[in-house]
Phi, psi and omega in degrees: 000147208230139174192136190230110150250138140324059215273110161292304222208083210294320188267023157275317171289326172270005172283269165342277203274256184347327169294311182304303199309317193281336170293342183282322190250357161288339192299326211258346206077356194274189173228105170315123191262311176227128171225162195183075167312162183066060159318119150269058184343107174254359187194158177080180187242020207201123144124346200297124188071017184278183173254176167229151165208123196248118152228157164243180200231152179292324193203188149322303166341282212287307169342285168295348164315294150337253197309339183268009212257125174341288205318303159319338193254352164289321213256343183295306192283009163283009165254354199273143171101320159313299197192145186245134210196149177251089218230124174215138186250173202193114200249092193296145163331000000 
């Protein structure tokens, strides 16, 4: 999973959203691959000064396990207002 956000308010979102999140997808099976700030835009119109987040996944499954799981759609709305994002999941050869 891939995720480029616009973060207003960097220590409300990793206080919050970001603490929560990451108990959820070690809960889930996933892994961080990257967490980061300062995304540098080389093309396109979006995204220039985002944060990035790489997780990998065991499959797809667990992936949607994640994101489609009450406990996730609780923890979702500690970004709203927060952070503006960008989410693509990408399922490797």
């Amino acid at each position: 999973m891939i995720v480029l956000a616009k973060i207003a308010d960097r220590e409300a979102f990793l206080g919050g959203y970001g603490k929560a999140a990451a108990a959820l997808i070690e809960q889930h099976g996933g892994r961080y691959l990257l967490r980061g700030p300062g995304v540098r835009l080389l093309e396109g119109d979006w995204g220039d000064g985002s944060s990035a987040v790489i997780s990998e996944w065991p499959d797809m499954t667990a992936l949607r396990a994640f994101w489609d799981s009450p406990e996730y759609a609780e923890v979702k709305k500690l970004r709203q207002g927060v952070a503006d994002c960008r989410v693509w999941a990408v399922e490797a050869p």
